[in-house]
PDB file of C-alpha atoms and ligand atoms in Angstrom:
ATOM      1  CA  UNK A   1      60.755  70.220   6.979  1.00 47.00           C
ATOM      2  CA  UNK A   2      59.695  66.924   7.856  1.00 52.00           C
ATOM      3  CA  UNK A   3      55.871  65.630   6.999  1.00 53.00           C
ATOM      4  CA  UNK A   4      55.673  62.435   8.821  1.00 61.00           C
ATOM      5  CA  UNK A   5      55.373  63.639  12.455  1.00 63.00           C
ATOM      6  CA  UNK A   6      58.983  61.671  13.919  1.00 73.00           C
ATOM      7  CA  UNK A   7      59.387  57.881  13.015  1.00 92.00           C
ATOM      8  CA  UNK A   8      60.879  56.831   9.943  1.00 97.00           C
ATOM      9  CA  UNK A   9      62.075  53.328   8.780  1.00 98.00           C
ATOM     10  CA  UNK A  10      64.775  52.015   6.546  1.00 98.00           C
ATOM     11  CA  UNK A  11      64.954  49.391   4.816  1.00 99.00           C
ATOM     12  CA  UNK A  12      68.896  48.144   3.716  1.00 99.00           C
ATOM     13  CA  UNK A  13      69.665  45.341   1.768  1.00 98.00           C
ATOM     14  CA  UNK A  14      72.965  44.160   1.616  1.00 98.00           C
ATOM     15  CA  UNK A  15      75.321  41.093   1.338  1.00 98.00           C
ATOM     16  CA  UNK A  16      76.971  42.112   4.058  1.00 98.00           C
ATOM     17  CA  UNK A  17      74.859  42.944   6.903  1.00 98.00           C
ATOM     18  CA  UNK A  18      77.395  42.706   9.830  1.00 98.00           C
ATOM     19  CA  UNK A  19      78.759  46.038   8.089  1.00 98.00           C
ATOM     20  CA  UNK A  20      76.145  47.813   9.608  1.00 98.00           C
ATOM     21  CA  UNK A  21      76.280  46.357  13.240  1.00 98.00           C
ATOM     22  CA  UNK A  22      78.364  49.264  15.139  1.00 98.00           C
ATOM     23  CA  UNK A  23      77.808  51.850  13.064  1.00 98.00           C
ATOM     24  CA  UNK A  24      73.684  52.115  14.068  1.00 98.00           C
ATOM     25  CA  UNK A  25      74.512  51.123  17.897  1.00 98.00           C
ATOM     26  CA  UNK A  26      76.878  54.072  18.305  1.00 97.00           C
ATOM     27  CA  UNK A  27      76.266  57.878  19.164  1.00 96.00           C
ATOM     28  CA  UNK A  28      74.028  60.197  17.521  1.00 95.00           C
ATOM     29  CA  UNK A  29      72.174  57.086  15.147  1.00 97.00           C
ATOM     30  CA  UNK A  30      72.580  54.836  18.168  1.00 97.00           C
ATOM     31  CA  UNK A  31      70.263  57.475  20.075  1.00 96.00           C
ATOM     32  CA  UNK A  32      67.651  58.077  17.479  1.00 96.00           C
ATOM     33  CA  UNK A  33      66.918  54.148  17.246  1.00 97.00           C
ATOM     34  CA  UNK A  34      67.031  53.342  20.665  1.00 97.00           C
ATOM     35  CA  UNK A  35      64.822  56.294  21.250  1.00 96.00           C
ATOM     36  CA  UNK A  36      62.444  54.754  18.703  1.00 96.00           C
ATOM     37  CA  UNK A  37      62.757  58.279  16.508  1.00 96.00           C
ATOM     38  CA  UNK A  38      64.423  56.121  13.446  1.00 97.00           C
ATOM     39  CA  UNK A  39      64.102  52.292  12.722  1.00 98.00           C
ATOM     40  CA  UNK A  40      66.813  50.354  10.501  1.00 98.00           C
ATOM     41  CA  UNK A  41      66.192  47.168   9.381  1.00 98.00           C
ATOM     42  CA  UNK A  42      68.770  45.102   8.046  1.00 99.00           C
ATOM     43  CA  UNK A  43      68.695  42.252   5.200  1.00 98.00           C
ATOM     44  CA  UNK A  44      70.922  39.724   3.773  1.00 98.00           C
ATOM     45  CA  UNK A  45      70.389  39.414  -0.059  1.00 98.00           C
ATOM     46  CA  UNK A  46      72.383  36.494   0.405  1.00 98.00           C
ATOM     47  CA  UNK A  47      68.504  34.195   2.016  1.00 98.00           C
ATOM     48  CA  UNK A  48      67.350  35.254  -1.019  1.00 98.00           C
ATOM     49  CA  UNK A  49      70.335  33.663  -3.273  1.00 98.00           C
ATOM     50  CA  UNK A  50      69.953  31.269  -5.805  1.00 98.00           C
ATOM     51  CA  UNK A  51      70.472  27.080  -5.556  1.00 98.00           C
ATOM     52  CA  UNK A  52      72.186  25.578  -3.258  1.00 98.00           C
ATOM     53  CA  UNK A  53      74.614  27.880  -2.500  1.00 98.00           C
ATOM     54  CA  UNK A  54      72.394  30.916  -2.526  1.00 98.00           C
ATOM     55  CA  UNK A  55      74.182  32.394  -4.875  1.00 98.00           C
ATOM     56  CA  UNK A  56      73.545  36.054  -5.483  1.00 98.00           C
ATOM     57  CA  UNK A  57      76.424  36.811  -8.363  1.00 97.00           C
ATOM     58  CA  UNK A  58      77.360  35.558 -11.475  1.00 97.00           C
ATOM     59  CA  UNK A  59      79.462  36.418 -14.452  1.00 97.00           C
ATOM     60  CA  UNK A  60      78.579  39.709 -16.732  1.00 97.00           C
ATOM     61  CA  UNK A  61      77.160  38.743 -20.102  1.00 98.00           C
ATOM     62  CA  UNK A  62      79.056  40.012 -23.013  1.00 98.00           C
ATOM     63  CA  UNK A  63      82.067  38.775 -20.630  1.00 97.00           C
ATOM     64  CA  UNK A  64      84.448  41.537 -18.926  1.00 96.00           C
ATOM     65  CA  UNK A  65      86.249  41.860 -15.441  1.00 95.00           C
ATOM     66  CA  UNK A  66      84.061  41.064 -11.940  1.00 95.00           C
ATOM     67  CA  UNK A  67      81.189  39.769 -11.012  1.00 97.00           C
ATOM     68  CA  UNK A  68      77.040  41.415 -11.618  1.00 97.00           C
ATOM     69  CA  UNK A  69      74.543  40.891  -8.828  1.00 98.00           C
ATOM     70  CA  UNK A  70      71.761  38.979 -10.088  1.00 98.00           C
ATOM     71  CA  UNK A  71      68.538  39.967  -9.942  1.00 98.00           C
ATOM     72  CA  UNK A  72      66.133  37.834  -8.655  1.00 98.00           C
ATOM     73  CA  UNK A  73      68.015  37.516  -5.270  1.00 98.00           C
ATOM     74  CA  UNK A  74      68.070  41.538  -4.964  1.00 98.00           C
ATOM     75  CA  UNK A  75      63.865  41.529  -6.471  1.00 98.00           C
ATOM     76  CA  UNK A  76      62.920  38.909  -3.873  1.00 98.00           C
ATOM     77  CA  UNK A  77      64.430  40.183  -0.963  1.00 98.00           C
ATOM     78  CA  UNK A  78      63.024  43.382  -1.533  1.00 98.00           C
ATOM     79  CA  UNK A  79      59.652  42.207  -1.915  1.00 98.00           C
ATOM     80  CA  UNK A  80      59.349  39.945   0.744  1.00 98.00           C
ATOM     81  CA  UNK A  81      61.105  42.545   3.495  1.00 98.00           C
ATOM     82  CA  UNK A  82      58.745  45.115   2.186  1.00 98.00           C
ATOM     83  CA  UNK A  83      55.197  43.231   2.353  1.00 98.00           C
ATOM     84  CA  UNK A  84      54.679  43.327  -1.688  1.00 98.00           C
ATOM     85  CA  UNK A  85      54.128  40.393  -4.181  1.00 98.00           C
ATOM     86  CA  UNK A  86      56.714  40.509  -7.288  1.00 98.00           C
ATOM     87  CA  UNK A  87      53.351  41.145  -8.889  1.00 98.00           C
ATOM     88  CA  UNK A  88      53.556  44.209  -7.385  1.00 98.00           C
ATOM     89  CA  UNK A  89      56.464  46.464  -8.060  1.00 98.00           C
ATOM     90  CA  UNK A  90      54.135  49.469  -9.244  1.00 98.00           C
ATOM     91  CA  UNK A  91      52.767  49.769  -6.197  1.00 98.00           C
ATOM     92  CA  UNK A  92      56.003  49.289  -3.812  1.00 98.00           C
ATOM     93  CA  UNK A  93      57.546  52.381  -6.354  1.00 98.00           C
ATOM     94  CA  UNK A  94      54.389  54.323  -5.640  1.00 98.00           C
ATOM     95  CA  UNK A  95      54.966  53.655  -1.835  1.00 98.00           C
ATOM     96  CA  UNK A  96      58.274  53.733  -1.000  1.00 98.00           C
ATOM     97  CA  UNK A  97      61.617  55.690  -2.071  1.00 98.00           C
ATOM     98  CA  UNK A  98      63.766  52.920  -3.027  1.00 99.00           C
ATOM     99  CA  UNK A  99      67.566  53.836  -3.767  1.00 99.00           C
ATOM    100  CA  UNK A 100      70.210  51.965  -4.993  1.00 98.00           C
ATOM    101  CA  UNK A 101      73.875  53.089  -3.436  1.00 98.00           C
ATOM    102  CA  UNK A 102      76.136  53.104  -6.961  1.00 97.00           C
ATOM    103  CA  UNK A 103      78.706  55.166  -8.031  1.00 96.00           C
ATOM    104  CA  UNK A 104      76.943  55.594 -11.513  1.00 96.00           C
ATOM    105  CA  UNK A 105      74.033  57.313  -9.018  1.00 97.00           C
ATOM    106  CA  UNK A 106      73.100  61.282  -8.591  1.00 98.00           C
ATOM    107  CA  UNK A 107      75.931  63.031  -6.646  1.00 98.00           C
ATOM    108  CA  UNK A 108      74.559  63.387  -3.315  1.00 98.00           C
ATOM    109  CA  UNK A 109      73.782  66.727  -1.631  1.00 96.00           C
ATOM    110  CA  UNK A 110      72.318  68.144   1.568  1.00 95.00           C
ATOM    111  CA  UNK A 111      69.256  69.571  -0.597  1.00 96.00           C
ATOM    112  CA  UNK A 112      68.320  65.892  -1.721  1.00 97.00           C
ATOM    113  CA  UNK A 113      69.318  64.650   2.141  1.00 97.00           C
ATOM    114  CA  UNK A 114      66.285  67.027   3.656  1.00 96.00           C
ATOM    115  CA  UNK A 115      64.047  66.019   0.048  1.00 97.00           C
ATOM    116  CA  UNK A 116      64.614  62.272   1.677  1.00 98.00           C
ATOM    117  CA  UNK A 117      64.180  63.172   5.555  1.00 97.00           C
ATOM    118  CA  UNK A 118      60.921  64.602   4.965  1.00 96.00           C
ATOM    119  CA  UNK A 119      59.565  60.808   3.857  1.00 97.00           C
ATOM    120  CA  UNK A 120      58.385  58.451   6.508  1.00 96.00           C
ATOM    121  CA  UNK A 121      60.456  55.281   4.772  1.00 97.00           C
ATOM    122  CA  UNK A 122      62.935  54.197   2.209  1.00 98.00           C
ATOM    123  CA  UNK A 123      65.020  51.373   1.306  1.00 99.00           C
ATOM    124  CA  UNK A 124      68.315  51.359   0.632  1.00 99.00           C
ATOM    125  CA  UNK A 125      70.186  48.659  -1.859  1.00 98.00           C
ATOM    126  CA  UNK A 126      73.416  48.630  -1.400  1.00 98.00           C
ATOM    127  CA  UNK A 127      75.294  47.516  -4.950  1.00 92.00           C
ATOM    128  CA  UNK A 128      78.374  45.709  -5.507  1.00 86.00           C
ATOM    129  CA  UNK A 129      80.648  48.180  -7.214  1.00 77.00           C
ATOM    130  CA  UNK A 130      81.283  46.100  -9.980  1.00 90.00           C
ATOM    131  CA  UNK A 131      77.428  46.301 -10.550  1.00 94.00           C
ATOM    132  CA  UNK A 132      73.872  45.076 -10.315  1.00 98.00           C
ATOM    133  CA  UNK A 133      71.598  44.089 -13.228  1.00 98.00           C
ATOM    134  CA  UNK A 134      70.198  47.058 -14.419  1.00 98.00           C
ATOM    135  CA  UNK A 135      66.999  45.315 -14.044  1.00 98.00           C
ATOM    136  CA  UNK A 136      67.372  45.828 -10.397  1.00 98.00           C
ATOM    137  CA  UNK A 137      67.761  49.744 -11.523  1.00 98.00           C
ATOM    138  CA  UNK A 138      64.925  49.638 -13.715  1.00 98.00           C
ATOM    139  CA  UNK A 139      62.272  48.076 -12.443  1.00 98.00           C
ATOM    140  CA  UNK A 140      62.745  48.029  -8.596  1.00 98.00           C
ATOM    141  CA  UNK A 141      64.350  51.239  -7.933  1.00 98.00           C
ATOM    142  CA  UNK A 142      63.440  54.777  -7.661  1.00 98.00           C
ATOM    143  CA  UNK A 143      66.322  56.448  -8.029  1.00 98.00           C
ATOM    144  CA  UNK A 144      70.566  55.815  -7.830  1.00 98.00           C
ATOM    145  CA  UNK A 145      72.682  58.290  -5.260  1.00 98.00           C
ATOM    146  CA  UNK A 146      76.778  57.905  -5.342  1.00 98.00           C
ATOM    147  CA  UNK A 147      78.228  59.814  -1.982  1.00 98.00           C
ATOM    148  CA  UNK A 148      80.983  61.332  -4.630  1.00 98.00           C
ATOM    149  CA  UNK A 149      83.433  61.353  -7.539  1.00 97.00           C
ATOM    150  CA  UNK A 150      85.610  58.155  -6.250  1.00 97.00           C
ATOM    151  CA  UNK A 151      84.953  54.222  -6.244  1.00 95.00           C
ATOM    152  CA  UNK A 152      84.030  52.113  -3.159  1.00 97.00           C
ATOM    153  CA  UNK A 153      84.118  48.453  -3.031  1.00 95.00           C
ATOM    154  CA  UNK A 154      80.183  48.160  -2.179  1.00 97.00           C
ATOM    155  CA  UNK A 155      77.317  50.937  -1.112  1.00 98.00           C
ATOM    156  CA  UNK A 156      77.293  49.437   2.340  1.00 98.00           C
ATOM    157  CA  UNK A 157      79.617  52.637   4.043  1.00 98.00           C
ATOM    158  CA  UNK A 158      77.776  55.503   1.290  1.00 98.00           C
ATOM    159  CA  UNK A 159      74.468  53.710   2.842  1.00 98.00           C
ATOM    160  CA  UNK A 160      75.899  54.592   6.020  1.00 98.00           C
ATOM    161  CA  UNK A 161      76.903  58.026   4.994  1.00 98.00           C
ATOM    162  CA  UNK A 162      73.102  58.969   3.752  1.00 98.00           C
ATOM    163  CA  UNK A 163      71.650  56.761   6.563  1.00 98.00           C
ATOM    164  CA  UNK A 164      73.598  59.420   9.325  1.00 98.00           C
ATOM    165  CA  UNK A 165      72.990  62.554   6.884  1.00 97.00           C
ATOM    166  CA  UNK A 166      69.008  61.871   6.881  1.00 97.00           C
ATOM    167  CA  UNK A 167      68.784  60.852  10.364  1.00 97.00           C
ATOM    168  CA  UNK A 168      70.420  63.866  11.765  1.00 96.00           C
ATOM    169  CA  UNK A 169      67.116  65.898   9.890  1.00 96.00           C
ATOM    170  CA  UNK A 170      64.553  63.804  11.555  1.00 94.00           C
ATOM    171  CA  UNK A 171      63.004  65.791  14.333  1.00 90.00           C
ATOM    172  CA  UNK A 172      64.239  64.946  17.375  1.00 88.00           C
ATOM    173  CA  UNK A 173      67.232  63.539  16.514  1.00 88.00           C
ATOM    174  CA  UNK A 174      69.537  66.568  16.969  1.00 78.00           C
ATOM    175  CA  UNK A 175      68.586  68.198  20.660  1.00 65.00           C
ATOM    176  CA  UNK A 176      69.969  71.662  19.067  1.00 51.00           C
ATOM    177  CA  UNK A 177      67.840  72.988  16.288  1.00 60.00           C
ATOM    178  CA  UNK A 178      70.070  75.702  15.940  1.00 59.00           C
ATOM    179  CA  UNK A 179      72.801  74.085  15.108  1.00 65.00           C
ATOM    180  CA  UNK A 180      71.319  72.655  12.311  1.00 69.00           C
ATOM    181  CA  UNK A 181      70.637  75.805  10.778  1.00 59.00           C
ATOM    182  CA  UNK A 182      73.486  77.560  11.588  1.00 59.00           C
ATOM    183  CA  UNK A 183      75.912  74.663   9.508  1.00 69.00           C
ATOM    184  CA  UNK A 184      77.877  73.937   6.138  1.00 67.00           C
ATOM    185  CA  UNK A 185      75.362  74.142   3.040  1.00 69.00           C
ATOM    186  CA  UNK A 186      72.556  75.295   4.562  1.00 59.00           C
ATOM    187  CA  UNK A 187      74.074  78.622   3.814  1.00 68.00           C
ATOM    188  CA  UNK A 188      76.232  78.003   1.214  1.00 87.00           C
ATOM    189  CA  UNK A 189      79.585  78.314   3.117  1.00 94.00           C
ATOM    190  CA  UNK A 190      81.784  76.309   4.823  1.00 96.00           C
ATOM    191  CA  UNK A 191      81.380  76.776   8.757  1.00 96.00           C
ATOM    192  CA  UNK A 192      83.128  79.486  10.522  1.00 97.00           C
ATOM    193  CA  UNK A 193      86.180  78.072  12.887  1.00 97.00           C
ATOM    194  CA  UNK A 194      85.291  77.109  16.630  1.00 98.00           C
ATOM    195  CA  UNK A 195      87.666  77.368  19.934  1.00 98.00           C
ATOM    196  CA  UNK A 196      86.955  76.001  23.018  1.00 98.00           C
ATOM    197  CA  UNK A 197      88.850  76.561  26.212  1.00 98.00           C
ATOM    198  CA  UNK A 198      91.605  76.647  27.455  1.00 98.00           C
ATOM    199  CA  UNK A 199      92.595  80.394  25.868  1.00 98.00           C
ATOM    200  CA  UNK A 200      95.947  79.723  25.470  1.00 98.00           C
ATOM    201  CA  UNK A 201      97.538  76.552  24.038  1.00 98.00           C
ATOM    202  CA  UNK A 202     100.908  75.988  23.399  1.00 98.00           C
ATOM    203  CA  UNK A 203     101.296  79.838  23.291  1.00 98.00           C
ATOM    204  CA  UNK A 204      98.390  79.636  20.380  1.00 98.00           C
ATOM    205  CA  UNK A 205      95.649  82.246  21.301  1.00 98.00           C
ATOM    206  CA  UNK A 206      92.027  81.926  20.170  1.00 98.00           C
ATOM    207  CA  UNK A 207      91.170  85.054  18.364  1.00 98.00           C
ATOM    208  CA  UNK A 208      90.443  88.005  21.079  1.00 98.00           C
ATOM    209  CA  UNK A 209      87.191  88.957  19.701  1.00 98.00           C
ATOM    210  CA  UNK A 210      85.480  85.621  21.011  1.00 98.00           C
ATOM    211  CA  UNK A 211      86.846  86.633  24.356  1.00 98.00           C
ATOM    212  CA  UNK A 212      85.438  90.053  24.377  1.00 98.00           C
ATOM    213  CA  UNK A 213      81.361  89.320  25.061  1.00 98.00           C
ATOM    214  CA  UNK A 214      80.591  91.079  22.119  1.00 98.00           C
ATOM    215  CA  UNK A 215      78.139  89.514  20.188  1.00 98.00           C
ATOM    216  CA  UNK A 216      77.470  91.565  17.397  1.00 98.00           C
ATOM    217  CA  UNK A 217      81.536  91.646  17.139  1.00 98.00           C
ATOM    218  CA  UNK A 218      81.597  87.552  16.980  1.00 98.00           C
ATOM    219  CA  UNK A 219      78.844  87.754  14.703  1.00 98.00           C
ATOM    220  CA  UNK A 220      81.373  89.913  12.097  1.00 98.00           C
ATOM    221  CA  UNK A 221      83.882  88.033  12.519  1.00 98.00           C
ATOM    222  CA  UNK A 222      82.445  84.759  11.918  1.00 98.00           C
ATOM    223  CA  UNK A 223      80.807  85.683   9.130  1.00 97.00           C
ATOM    224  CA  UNK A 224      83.963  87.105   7.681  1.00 98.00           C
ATOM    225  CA  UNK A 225      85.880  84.191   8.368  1.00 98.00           C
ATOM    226  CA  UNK A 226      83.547  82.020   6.849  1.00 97.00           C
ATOM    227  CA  UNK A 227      83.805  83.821   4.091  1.00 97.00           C
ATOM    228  CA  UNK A 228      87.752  83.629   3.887  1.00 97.00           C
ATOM    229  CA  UNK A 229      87.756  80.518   4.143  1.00 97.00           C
ATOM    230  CA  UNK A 230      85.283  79.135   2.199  1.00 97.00           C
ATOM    231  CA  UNK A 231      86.731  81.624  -0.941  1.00 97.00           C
ATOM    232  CA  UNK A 232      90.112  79.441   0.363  1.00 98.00           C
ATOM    233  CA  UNK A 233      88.693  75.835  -0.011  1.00 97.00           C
ATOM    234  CA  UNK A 234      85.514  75.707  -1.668  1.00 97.00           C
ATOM    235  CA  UNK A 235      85.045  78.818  -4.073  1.00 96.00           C
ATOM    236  CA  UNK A 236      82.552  76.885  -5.956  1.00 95.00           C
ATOM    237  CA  UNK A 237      80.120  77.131  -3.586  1.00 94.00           C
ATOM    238  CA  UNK A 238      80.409  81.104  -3.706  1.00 94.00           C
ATOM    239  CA  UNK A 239      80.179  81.272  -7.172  1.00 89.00           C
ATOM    240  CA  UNK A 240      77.065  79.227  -6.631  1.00 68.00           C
ATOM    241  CA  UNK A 241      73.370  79.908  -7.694  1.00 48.00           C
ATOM    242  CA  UNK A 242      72.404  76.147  -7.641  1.00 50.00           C
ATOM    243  CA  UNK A 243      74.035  73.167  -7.539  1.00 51.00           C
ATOM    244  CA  UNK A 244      77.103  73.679  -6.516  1.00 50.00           C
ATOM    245  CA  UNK A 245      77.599  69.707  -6.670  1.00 49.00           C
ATOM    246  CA  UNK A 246      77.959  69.904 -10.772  1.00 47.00           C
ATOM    247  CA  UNK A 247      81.222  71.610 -10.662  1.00 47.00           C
ATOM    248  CA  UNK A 248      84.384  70.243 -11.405  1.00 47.00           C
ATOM    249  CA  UNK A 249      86.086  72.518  -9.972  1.00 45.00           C
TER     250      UNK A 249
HETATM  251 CL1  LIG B   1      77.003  54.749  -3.433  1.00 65.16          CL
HETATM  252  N1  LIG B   1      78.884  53.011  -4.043  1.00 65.16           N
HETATM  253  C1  LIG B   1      80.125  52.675  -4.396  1.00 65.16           C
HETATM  254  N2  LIG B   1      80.427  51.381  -4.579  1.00 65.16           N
HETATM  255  N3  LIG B   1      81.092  53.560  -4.599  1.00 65.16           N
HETATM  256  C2  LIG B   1      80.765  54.835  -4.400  1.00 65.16           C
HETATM  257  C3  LIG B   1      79.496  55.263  -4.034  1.00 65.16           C
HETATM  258  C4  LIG B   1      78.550  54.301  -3.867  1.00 65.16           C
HETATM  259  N4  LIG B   1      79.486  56.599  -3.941  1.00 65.16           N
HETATM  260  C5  LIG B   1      80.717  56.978  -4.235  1.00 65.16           C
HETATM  261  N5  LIG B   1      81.493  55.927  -4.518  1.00 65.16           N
END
């Protein structure tokens, strides 16, 4: 699954680093990068801004509502964190996966999460929703991902959201390889329910066949309630031979 023996590094670039503070020092990402498994670096676009006020916005030509990210801010940050001269964009695409977080991206899925986990480093740019110059698209990046069909105010939190999906694929990073297998979309169902103790709750019993020590009985049943309920919430993903992700439905 994964090509680069362990360690892999991210580069995110962002106007609003502080975003990102809790979010890598807690639980399962927390782990991974104090365990030295996963490295994210974090930039501010803004020490790359423009004039006196590094400015890294400015009005949209051919007028309209919001503001654009300009480029050079988002070219020269990337650049410079990365070790490449501006001269050099060819070779930092060659080199390095590097994604811009827009809702105008690729729909995100847990096929393209393992394509990403399986590379030893990417950077992430993390757009204003109201939008970057597409030079920034053109020229810099190597492809777009949007985390789904609705509009946040920045990629910052969908950076977050592939940031945790990838990490949890890097070797190491989840004790429980089984569990990995065993989840949502790898089999293309939604997971079968889970009980814990105590037995009885309220007067709500957990299904007697998870009592019984019957494993090829809780094996049925799971499946068969996975099945229910997926046919319930998702049937799009039964109907599936592919990406389920282009439905509408
Ligand atoms: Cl990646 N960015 C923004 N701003 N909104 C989104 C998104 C990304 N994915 C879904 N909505």
């Amino acid at each position: 699954m994964n090509s680069h023996e362990g360690k892999m590094l991210i580069d995110v670039f962002t106007i609003f680093p502080a975003i990102f503070d809790s979010p890598l020092r807690e639980g399962l990402l927390g782990k991974a990068i104090e365990g030295g498994i996963l490295e994210v670096r974090v930039h501010d676009i803004r020490e790359h801004g423009t004039g006196r006020h590094r400015q890294v916005d400015d009005a949209p030509f051919g007028g309209g509502a919001g503001m654009v990210m300009k480029p050079e801010p988002v070219f020269e940050s990337v650049t410079a964190c990365l070790g490449y001269g501006i001269e050099d964009l060819e070779r930092l695409r060659e080199e390095v996966e590097v994604v811009m977080l827009t809702p105008r991206g690729e729909r995100l899925t847990q096929a393209r999460v393992a394509e990403l986990a399986a590379l030893p480093r990417m950077a992430l740019i993390c757009g204003r929703y109201e939008g970057v110059d597409e030079r920034v698209m053109e020229h810099l990046c190597t492809s777009a991902i949007s985390i789904g069909d609705y509009v946040l105010s920045g990629g910052e939190m969908a950076a977050l959201v592939l940031i945790d999906a990838v990490a949890r694929l890097v070797p190491g990073v989840v004790g429980n390889r089984e569990s990995l297998e065993e989840e949502s979309f790898s089999g293309g169902m939604l997971e079968y329910p889970q009980y814990t103790r105590p037995a009885e709750y309220l007067g709500w019993r957990v299904p007697e066949v998870l009592l019984s020590g019957d494993h090829g009985a809780v094996e049925r049943w799971r499946r068969q309630a996975a099945l229910a309920y997926t046919r319930r919430v998702r049937p799009d993903l039964l109907r599936g031979s592919g990406d389920e992700t282009e439905r509408e439905d």
